[in-house]
Amino acid sequence: MSETSSRSRRTTVMGLAAAFALFVPACSSGPGGSGTAAGGSCATPSDPKNVKIYLGVGAFSSTYSQEFIQGAKAVAKSAGVPESNVKAYESNFDGQKHLNTFTGLLAAGGKDTAIVLDPASTAFTKPLVQMAANSGARILTLWNRPAEIHPWDFGGGCWVAHQAYDGVESGEKSAEALFESFGGKGNIVALNGVPDNPSAKGRIAGLKKALAKHPDVKLLDSQVGNWDQTKGQTITETWIGKYGEQIDGVWAANDGMALGAVEALRAHNLNSRVKVTGSDGSADALASIVRGDMLTSMRVDGYLQGAVTFGLAYAAMVGDVDPQKLSHAQRDFYLKQELATPENASKLLKSKVGDVKYTYDALKKNFWADSPGQIAEMSDS
């Protein structure tokens, strides 16, 4: 979510190791410690008028990213945070760019500062959290968290929480709908996201769960499309040449790849027969479902996500929430998602971002009101 546009890993192991080593020494408890950062600044509440919160998204061109930013800024306004104190930065799905950007922004120290961001890859979560802790800034991460670390056991007390959407649920429900569309007997192909991405891993695990329950559905092939629409189209073109009308359905781990598959099928007049599923619930995907080109997409609410995660970061800064006193399920949590289908896609498409108003005062009563629970542990292997 994953922000699910292209999330390529553009880095080297040596570069990451050097960056990580740079941040480790100044944390008083070490990278895995549970204490506060040097000077204890992450345990000291900030004066609300001094609060600065930076947002880190994948790409400003993404509808999801824009929804996320709007949700965060709506809550910021309701809390009285000046608009100039809430700034968004894009990584173009390159975690190194986020690392460079925020290292520069926090060079003079992170007191009264928080960062809410998607690291773009699990490879960058540790360095980004350690960077924040080293400067005394709080950090709340989205989507990408390595399996071996959590907010309560890493980051010297500065890592407020981690939030994502349930990839297994998304992958399984999309697959079940796809199988049902052709009577539970047929052949599918699958477009996967970036291999080390937790959302991609969860969604493919969900597909496998559904396949295990439907022995009459055969997976002809599975390819990595890296969340990219053009790659999804190219791979599907190859499949059409190889399998032709054997294909009954295309399961895609995100909407971008799904829309690419639709274009390839359209070029061969197969878009009305071969069903396609995606995930994210983007406006383009919802419109495609309404037209009948796509079957389903799991709708994740970027506006809700921005509102909740910004609100929780702000609460930790001003002392309305003490992260150290929260349960694990409150520091590593899912938010609700909804399967978009031909029955509800038109309604979802017509609904406007911000129709549901989120305010800080309302959210702080229960930041987890829209959470179905703690993030399930998944291996990184």
PDB file of C-alpha atoms in Angstrom, residues 29-249:
ATOM      1  CA  SER A  29      19.845   2.169  24.471  1.00  0.00           C
ATOM      2  CA  GLY A  30      21.255   0.829  21.203  1.00  0.00           C
ATOM      3  CA  PRO A  31      19.148  -0.033  18.167  1.00  0.00           C
ATOM      4  CA  GLY A  32      17.162  -2.692  19.914  1.00  0.00           C
ATOM      5  CA  GLY A  33      16.785  -0.930  23.225  1.00  0.00           C
ATOM      6  CA  SER A  34      13.478  -0.035  24.788  1.00  0.00           C
ATOM      7  CA  GLY A  35      14.635   3.176  26.428  1.00  0.00           C
ATOM      8  CA  THR A  36      14.310   6.666  24.980  1.00  0.00           C
ATOM      9  CA  ALA A  37      16.691   8.299  22.540  1.00  0.00           C
ATOM     10  CA  ALA A  38      19.624  10.392  23.696  1.00  0.00           C
ATOM     11  CA  GLY A  39      18.399  13.064  26.071  1.00  0.00           C
ATOM     12  CA  GLY A  40      15.052  11.338  26.554  1.00  0.00           C
ATOM     13  CA  SER A  41      13.355  13.681  24.070  1.00  0.00           C
ATOM     14  CA  CYS A  42      10.939  11.010  22.826  1.00  0.00           C
ATOM     15  CA  ALA A  43       9.513  10.650  26.317  1.00  0.00           C
ATOM     16  CA  THR A  44       9.053  14.395  26.838  1.00  0.00           C
ATOM     17  CA  PRO A  45       5.752  15.881  25.587  1.00  0.00           C
ATOM     18  CA  SER A  46       5.985  18.689  23.052  1.00  0.00           C
ATOM     19  CA  ASP A  47       4.243  22.025  23.264  1.00  0.00           C
ATOM     20  CA  PRO A  48       1.390  21.732  20.706  1.00  0.00           C
ATOM     21  CA  LYS A  49       2.320  25.053  19.105  1.00  0.00           C
ATOM     22  CA  ASN A  50       5.817  23.708  18.313  1.00  0.00           C
ATOM     23  CA  VAL A  51       4.770  20.410  16.750  1.00  0.00           C
ATOM     24  CA  LYS A  52       6.078  19.641  13.254  1.00  0.00           C
ATOM     25  CA  ILE A  53       5.018  16.473  11.436  1.00  0.00           C
ATOM     26  CA  TYR A  54       6.504  15.268   8.159  1.00  0.00           C
ATOM     27  CA  LEU A  55       4.641  12.867   5.877  1.00  0.00           C
ATOM     28  CA  GLY A  56       6.502  10.420   3.627  1.00  0.00           C
ATOM     29  CA  VAL A  57       4.547   8.911   0.717  1.00  0.00           C
ATOM     30  CA  GLY A  58       5.428   6.979  -2.421  1.00  0.00           C
ATOM     31  CA  ALA A  59       4.408   9.433  -5.138  1.00  0.00           C
ATOM     32  CA  PHE A  60       2.329  12.592  -5.242  1.00  0.00           C
ATOM     33  CA  SER A  61       0.830  11.341  -8.528  1.00  0.00           C
ATOM     34  CA  SER A  62      -0.844   8.470  -6.652  1.00  0.00           C
ATOM     35  CA  THR A  63      -4.513   8.931  -5.764  1.00  0.00           C
ATOM     36  CA  TYR A  64      -3.904   6.918  -2.619  1.00  0.00           C
ATOM     37  CA  SER A  65      -1.054   9.249  -1.562  1.00  0.00           C
ATOM     38  CA  GLN A  66      -3.193  12.315  -2.105  1.00  0.00           C
ATOM     39  CA  GLU A  67      -5.990  10.802  -0.014  1.00  0.00           C
ATOM     40  CA  PHE A  68      -3.488   9.981   2.729  1.00  0.00           C
ATOM     41  CA  ILE A  69      -2.148  13.545   2.774  1.00  0.00           C
ATOM     42  CA  GLN A  70      -5.659  15.019   2.821  1.00  0.00           C
ATOM     43  CA  GLY A  71      -6.683  12.831   5.758  1.00  0.00           C
ATOM     44  CA  ALA A  72      -3.584  13.802   7.726  1.00  0.00           C
ATOM     45  CA  LYS A  73      -3.994  17.509   7.019  1.00  0.00           C
ATOM     46  CA  ALA A  74      -7.681  17.451   7.972  1.00  0.00           C
ATOM     47  CA  VAL A  75      -6.780  16.118  11.422  1.00  0.00           C
ATOM     48  CA  ALA A  76      -3.873  18.547  11.707  1.00  0.00           C
ATOM     49  CA  LYS A  77      -6.208  21.463  11.038  1.00  0.00           C
ATOM     50  CA  SER A  78      -8.711  20.219  13.609  1.00  0.00           C
ATOM     51  CA  ALA A  79      -5.917  19.977  16.181  1.00  0.00           C
ATOM     52  CA  GLY A  80      -4.745  23.505  15.485  1.00  0.00           C
ATOM     53  CA  VAL A  81      -1.425  22.496  13.889  1.00  0.00           C
ATOM     54  CA  PRO A  82      -0.359  25.269  11.467  1.00  0.00           C
ATOM     55  CA  GLU A  83      -0.448  24.166   7.839  1.00  0.00           C
ATOM     56  CA  SER A  84       3.194  25.215   7.479  1.00  0.00           C
ATOM     57  CA  ASN A  85       4.146  22.651  10.145  1.00  0.00           C
ATOM     58  CA  VAL A  86       2.790  19.692   8.140  1.00  0.00           C
ATOM     59  CA  LYS A  87       4.855  18.906   5.060  1.00  0.00           C
ATOM     60  CA  ALA A  88       4.758  15.939   2.690  1.00  0.00           C
ATOM     61  CA  TYR A  89       7.647  14.380   0.779  1.00  0.00           C
ATOM     62  CA  GLU A  90       7.646  11.688  -1.904  1.00  0.00           C
ATOM     63  CA  SER A  91      10.156   8.874  -2.242  1.00  0.00           C
ATOM     64  CA  ASN A  92       9.185   7.761  -5.740  1.00  0.00           C
ATOM     65  CA  PHE A  93       9.194   4.353  -4.058  1.00  0.00           C
ATOM     66  CA  ASP A  94      12.892   4.610  -3.270  1.00  0.00           C
ATOM     67  CA  GLY A  95      13.593   4.218   0.440  1.00  0.00           C
ATOM     68  CA  GLN A  96      17.036   5.755   0.062  1.00  0.00           C
ATOM     69  CA  LYS A  97      15.425   9.015  -1.046  1.00  0.00           C
ATOM     70  CA  HIS A  98      13.337   9.110   2.158  1.00  0.00           C
ATOM     71  CA  LEU A  99      16.450   8.358   4.196  1.00  0.00           C
ATOM     72  CA  ASN A 100      18.365  11.199   2.548  1.00  0.00           C
ATOM     73  CA  THR A 101      15.449  13.641   2.830  1.00  0.00           C
ATOM     74  CA  PHE A 102      14.677  13.092   6.494  1.00  0.00           C
ATOM     75  CA  THR A 103      18.315  12.865   7.534  1.00  0.00           C
ATOM     76  CA  GLY A 104      18.751  16.359   6.123  1.00  0.00           C
ATOM     77  CA  LEU A 105      15.574  17.679   7.732  1.00  0.00           C
ATOM     78  CA  LEU A 106      16.594  16.338  11.145  1.00  0.00           C
ATOM     79  CA  ALA A 107      20.257  17.302  10.936  1.00  0.00           C
ATOM     80  CA  ALA A 108      19.780  19.933  13.629  1.00  0.00           C
ATOM     81  CA  GLY A 109      17.759  17.580  15.842  1.00  0.00           C
ATOM     82  CA  GLY A 110      14.251  16.171  15.910  1.00  0.00           C
ATOM     83  CA  LYS A 111      12.820  17.716  19.063  1.00  0.00           C
ATOM     84  CA  ASP A 112       9.088  18.458  18.605  1.00  0.00           C
ATOM     85  CA  THR A 113       9.154  16.549  15.288  1.00  0.00           C
ATOM     86  CA  ALA A 114       7.438  13.392  14.116  1.00  0.00           C
ATOM     87  CA  ILE A 115       7.571  11.481  10.844  1.00  0.00           C
ATOM     88  CA  VAL A 116       4.713   9.383   9.448  1.00  0.00           C
ATOM     89  CA  LEU A 117       5.905   7.458   6.417  1.00  0.00           C
ATOM     90  CA  ASP A 118       6.013   4.354   4.251  1.00  0.00           C
ATOM     91  CA  PRO A 119       9.677   3.221   4.169  1.00  0.00           C
ATOM     92  CA  ALA A 120       9.040   1.869   0.619  1.00  0.00           C
ATOM     93  CA  SER A 121      10.830  -1.385   1.505  1.00  0.00           C
ATOM     94  CA  THR A 122      11.490  -3.419   4.628  1.00  0.00           C
ATOM     95  CA  ALA A 123      15.199  -2.831   3.952  1.00  0.00           C
ATOM     96  CA  PHE A 124      14.805   0.830   4.955  1.00  0.00           C
ATOM     97  CA  THR A 125      12.617   0.507   8.041  1.00  0.00           C
ATOM     98  CA  LYS A 126      15.488  -0.023  10.482  1.00  0.00           C
ATOM     99  CA  PRO A 127      17.641   2.849   9.203  1.00  0.00           C
ATOM    100  CA  LEU A 128      14.693   5.243   9.134  1.00  0.00           C
ATOM    101  CA  VAL A 129      13.537   4.357  12.649  1.00  0.00           C
ATOM    102  CA  GLN A 130      17.090   4.595  13.969  1.00  0.00           C
ATOM    103  CA  MET A 131      17.576   7.938  12.220  1.00  0.00           C
ATOM    104  CA  ALA A 132      14.493   9.305  13.959  1.00  0.00           C
ATOM    105  CA  ALA A 133      15.512   7.905  17.339  1.00  0.00           C
ATOM    106  CA  ASN A 134      19.006   9.282  16.944  1.00  0.00           C
ATOM    107  CA  SER A 135      17.661  12.801  16.484  1.00  0.00           C
ATOM    108  CA  GLY A 136      14.968  12.540  19.148  1.00  0.00           C
ATOM    109  CA  ALA A 137      12.111  12.547  16.624  1.00  0.00           C
ATOM    110  CA  ARG A 138       9.119  10.249  16.889  1.00  0.00           C
ATOM    111  CA  ILE A 139       8.247   8.027  13.932  1.00  0.00           C
ATOM    112  CA  LEU A 140       5.187   6.074  12.836  1.00  0.00           C
ATOM    113  CA  THR A 141       5.655   3.650   9.915  1.00  0.00           C
ATOM    114  CA  LEU A 142       3.243   2.271   7.329  1.00  0.00           C
ATOM    115  CA  TRP A 143       3.090  -0.946   5.300  1.00  0.00           C
ATOM    116  CA  ASN A 144       6.732  -2.079   5.506  1.00  0.00           C
ATOM    117  CA  ARG A 145       8.078  -3.635   8.713  1.00  0.00           C
ATOM    118  CA  PRO A 146      10.659  -6.440   8.887  1.00  0.00           C
ATOM    119  CA  ALA A 147       9.314  -9.452  10.755  1.00  0.00           C
ATOM    120  CA  GLU A 148      12.044  -9.366  13.403  1.00  0.00           C
ATOM    121  CA  ILE A 149      11.406  -5.862  14.783  1.00  0.00           C
ATOM    122  CA  HIS A 150       8.427  -4.068  16.321  1.00  0.00           C
ATOM    123  CA  PRO A 151       7.751  -0.619  17.784  1.00  0.00           C
ATOM    124  CA  TRP A 152       8.030  -2.010  21.333  1.00  0.00           C
ATOM    125  CA  ASP A 153      11.433  -3.665  20.880  1.00  0.00           C
ATOM    126  CA  PHE A 154      13.321  -1.329  18.562  1.00  0.00           C
ATOM    127  CA  GLY A 155      13.952   2.390  18.140  1.00  0.00           C
ATOM    128  CA  GLY A 156      14.765   3.466  21.670  1.00  0.00           C
ATOM    129  CA  GLY A 157      11.179   4.402  22.514  1.00  0.00           C
ATOM    130  CA  CYS A 158      10.747   6.765  19.545  1.00  0.00           C
ATOM    131  CA  TRP A 159       8.893   4.347  17.252  1.00  0.00           C
ATOM    132  CA  VAL A 160       5.266   5.131  18.093  1.00  0.00           C
ATOM    133  CA  ALA A 161       3.494   2.467  16.022  1.00  0.00           C
ATOM    134  CA  HIS A 162       3.280   0.613  12.732  1.00  0.00           C
ATOM    135  CA  GLN A 163       0.141   0.358  10.597  1.00  0.00           C
ATOM    136  CA  ALA A 164      -0.845  -1.672   7.522  1.00  0.00           C
ATOM    137  CA  TYR A 165      -3.746  -3.431   5.828  1.00  0.00           C
ATOM    138  CA  ASP A 166      -4.311  -7.191   5.894  1.00  0.00           C
ATOM    139  CA  GLY A 167      -2.769  -8.529   2.706  1.00  0.00           C
ATOM    140  CA  VAL A 168      -3.852 -12.114   3.339  1.00  0.00           C
ATOM    141  CA  GLU A 169      -7.494 -11.065   3.620  1.00  0.00           C
ATOM    142  CA  SER A 170      -7.179  -9.018   0.437  1.00  0.00           C
ATOM    143  CA  GLY A 171      -5.564 -11.797  -1.568  1.00  0.00           C
ATOM    144  CA  GLU A 172      -7.933 -14.481  -0.371  1.00  0.00           C
ATOM    145  CA  LYS A 173     -11.176 -12.536  -0.854  1.00  0.00           C
ATOM    146  CA  SER A 174     -10.132 -11.388  -4.318  1.00  0.00           C
ATOM    147  CA  ALA A 175      -9.270 -14.947  -5.270  1.00  0.00           C
ATOM    148  CA  GLU A 176     -12.523 -16.370  -3.920  1.00  0.00           C
ATOM    149  CA  ALA A 177     -14.516 -13.843  -5.958  1.00  0.00           C
ATOM    150  CA  LEU A 178     -12.462 -14.646  -9.044  1.00  0.00           C
ATOM    151  CA  PHE A 179     -12.993 -18.395  -8.703  1.00  0.00           C
ATOM    152  CA  GLU A 180     -16.702 -17.933  -8.144  1.00  0.00           C
ATOM    153  CA  SER A 181     -16.985 -15.864 -11.337  1.00  0.00           C
ATOM    154  CA  PHE A 182     -16.120 -18.894 -13.475  1.00  0.00           C
ATOM    155  CA  GLY A 183     -17.859 -21.528 -11.403  1.00  0.00           C
ATOM    156  CA  GLY A 184     -14.914 -22.684  -9.311  1.00  0.00           C
ATOM    157  CA  LYS A 185     -13.330 -24.656 -12.143  1.00  0.00           C
ATOM    158  CA  GLY A 186     -10.776 -23.169 -14.506  1.00  0.00           C
ATOM    159  CA  ASN A 187      -7.342 -21.625 -14.935  1.00  0.00           C
ATOM    160  CA  ILE A 188      -5.800 -18.424 -13.608  1.00  0.00           C
ATOM    161  CA  VAL A 189      -2.556 -16.481 -13.820  1.00  0.00           C
ATOM    162  CA  ALA A 190      -1.170 -14.266 -11.058  1.00  0.00           C
ATOM    163  CA  LEU A 191       0.660 -10.927 -11.029  1.00  0.00           C
ATOM    164  CA  ASN A 192       2.682 -10.440  -7.843  1.00  0.00           C
ATOM    165  CA  GLY A 193       4.101  -7.307  -6.213  1.00  0.00           C
ATOM    166  CA  VAL A 194       7.660  -6.601  -5.044  1.00  0.00           C
ATOM    167  CA  PRO A 195       8.885  -9.849  -3.423  1.00  0.00           C
ATOM    168  CA  ASP A 196      10.166  -8.366  -0.122  1.00  0.00           C
ATOM    169  CA  ASN A 197       7.082  -6.206   0.410  1.00  0.00           C
ATOM    170  CA  PRO A 198       4.847  -7.400   3.286  1.00  0.00           C
ATOM    171  CA  SER A 199       1.663  -6.469   1.403  1.00  0.00           C
ATOM    172  CA  ALA A 200       2.770  -8.456  -1.630  1.00  0.00           C
ATOM    173  CA  LYS A 201       3.715 -11.429   0.523  1.00  0.00           C
ATOM    174  CA  GLY A 202       0.413 -11.301   2.371  1.00  0.00           C
ATOM    175  CA  ARG A 203      -1.670 -11.053  -0.785  1.00  0.00           C
ATOM    176  CA  ILE A 204       0.034 -13.988  -2.492  1.00  0.00           C
ATOM    177  CA  ALA A 205      -0.387 -15.985   0.738  1.00  0.00           C
ATOM    178  CA  GLY A 206      -4.102 -15.203   0.558  1.00  0.00           C
ATOM    179  CA  LEU A 207      -4.233 -16.439  -3.023  1.00  0.00           C
ATOM    180  CA  LYS A 208      -2.535 -19.673  -1.989  1.00  0.00           C
ATOM    181  CA  LYS A 209      -5.074 -20.166   0.808  1.00  0.00           C
ATOM    182  CA  ALA A 210      -7.915 -19.832  -1.669  1.00  0.00           C
ATOM    183  CA  LEU A 211      -6.256 -22.182  -4.173  1.00  0.00           C
ATOM    184  CA  ALA A 212      -5.848 -24.812  -1.468  1.00  0.00           C
ATOM    185  CA  LYS A 213      -9.627 -24.794  -0.986  1.00  0.00           C
ATOM    186  CA  HIS A 214     -10.388 -25.030  -4.710  1.00  0.00           C
ATOM    187  CA  PRO A 215      -8.617 -28.027  -6.271  1.00  0.00           C
ATOM    188  CA  ASP A 216     -10.394 -27.478  -9.591  1.00  0.00           C
ATOM    189  CA  VAL A 217      -8.720 -24.104 -10.078  1.00  0.00           C
ATOM    190  CA  LYS A 218      -5.258 -24.326 -11.658  1.00  0.00           C
ATOM    191  CA  LEU A 219      -2.586 -21.630 -11.416  1.00  0.00           C
ATOM    192  CA  LEU A 220      -1.009 -21.636 -14.874  1.00  0.00           C
ATOM    193  CA  ASP A 221       1.758 -19.174 -14.013  1.00  0.00           C
ATOM    194  CA  SER A 222       2.769 -16.518 -11.505  1.00  0.00           C
ATOM    195  CA  GLN A 223       5.068 -13.593 -12.315  1.00  0.00           C
ATOM    196  CA  VAL A 224       6.444 -10.584 -10.427  1.00  0.00           C
ATOM    197  CA  GLY A 225       5.030  -7.353 -11.854  1.00  0.00           C
ATOM    198  CA  ASN A 226       6.561  -5.062  -9.187  1.00  0.00           C
ATOM    199  CA  TRP A 227       3.257  -3.194  -8.732  1.00  0.00           C
ATOM    200  CA  ASP A 228       3.757  -1.649 -12.180  1.00  0.00           C
ATOM    201  CA  GLN A 229       0.942  -1.225 -14.726  1.00  0.00           C
ATOM    202  CA  THR A 230       3.181  -1.463 -17.789  1.00  0.00           C
ATOM    203  CA  LYS A 231       4.807  -4.649 -16.500  1.00  0.00           C
ATOM    204  CA  GLY A 232       1.386  -6.095 -15.739  1.00  0.00           C
ATOM    205  CA  GLN A 233       0.324  -5.420 -19.324  1.00  0.00           C
ATOM    206  CA  THR A 234       3.506  -6.876 -20.812  1.00  0.00           C
ATOM    207  CA  ILE A 235       3.369 -10.047 -18.728  1.00  0.00           C
ATOM    208  CA  THR A 236      -0.311 -10.563 -19.552  1.00  0.00           C
ATOM    209  CA  GLU A 237       0.431 -10.133 -23.264  1.00  0.00           C
ATOM    210  CA  THR A 238       2.982 -12.941 -22.963  1.00  0.00           C
ATOM    211  CA  TRP A 239       0.461 -15.136 -21.163  1.00  0.00           C
ATOM    212  CA  ILE A 240      -2.163 -14.531 -23.838  1.00  0.00           C
ATOM    213  CA  GLY A 241       0.340 -15.635 -26.468  1.00  0.00           C
ATOM    214  CA  LYS A 242       1.222 -18.756 -24.479  1.00  0.00           C
ATOM    215  CA  TYR A 243      -2.110 -19.838 -23.007  1.00  0.00           C
ATOM    216  CA  GLY A 244      -4.719 -18.048 -25.116  1.00  0.00           C
ATOM    217  CA  GLU A 245      -8.278 -18.892 -24.161  1.00  0.00           C
ATOM    218  CA  GLN A 246      -7.157 -21.300 -21.451  1.00  0.00           C
ATOM    219  CA  ILE A 247      -7.031 -18.293 -19.132  1.00  0.00           C
ATOM    220  CA  ASP A 248     -10.249 -17.774 -17.165  1.00  0.00           C
ATOM    221  CA  GLY A 249      -9.000 -15.183 -14.719  1.00  0.00           C
TER     222      GLY A 249
END
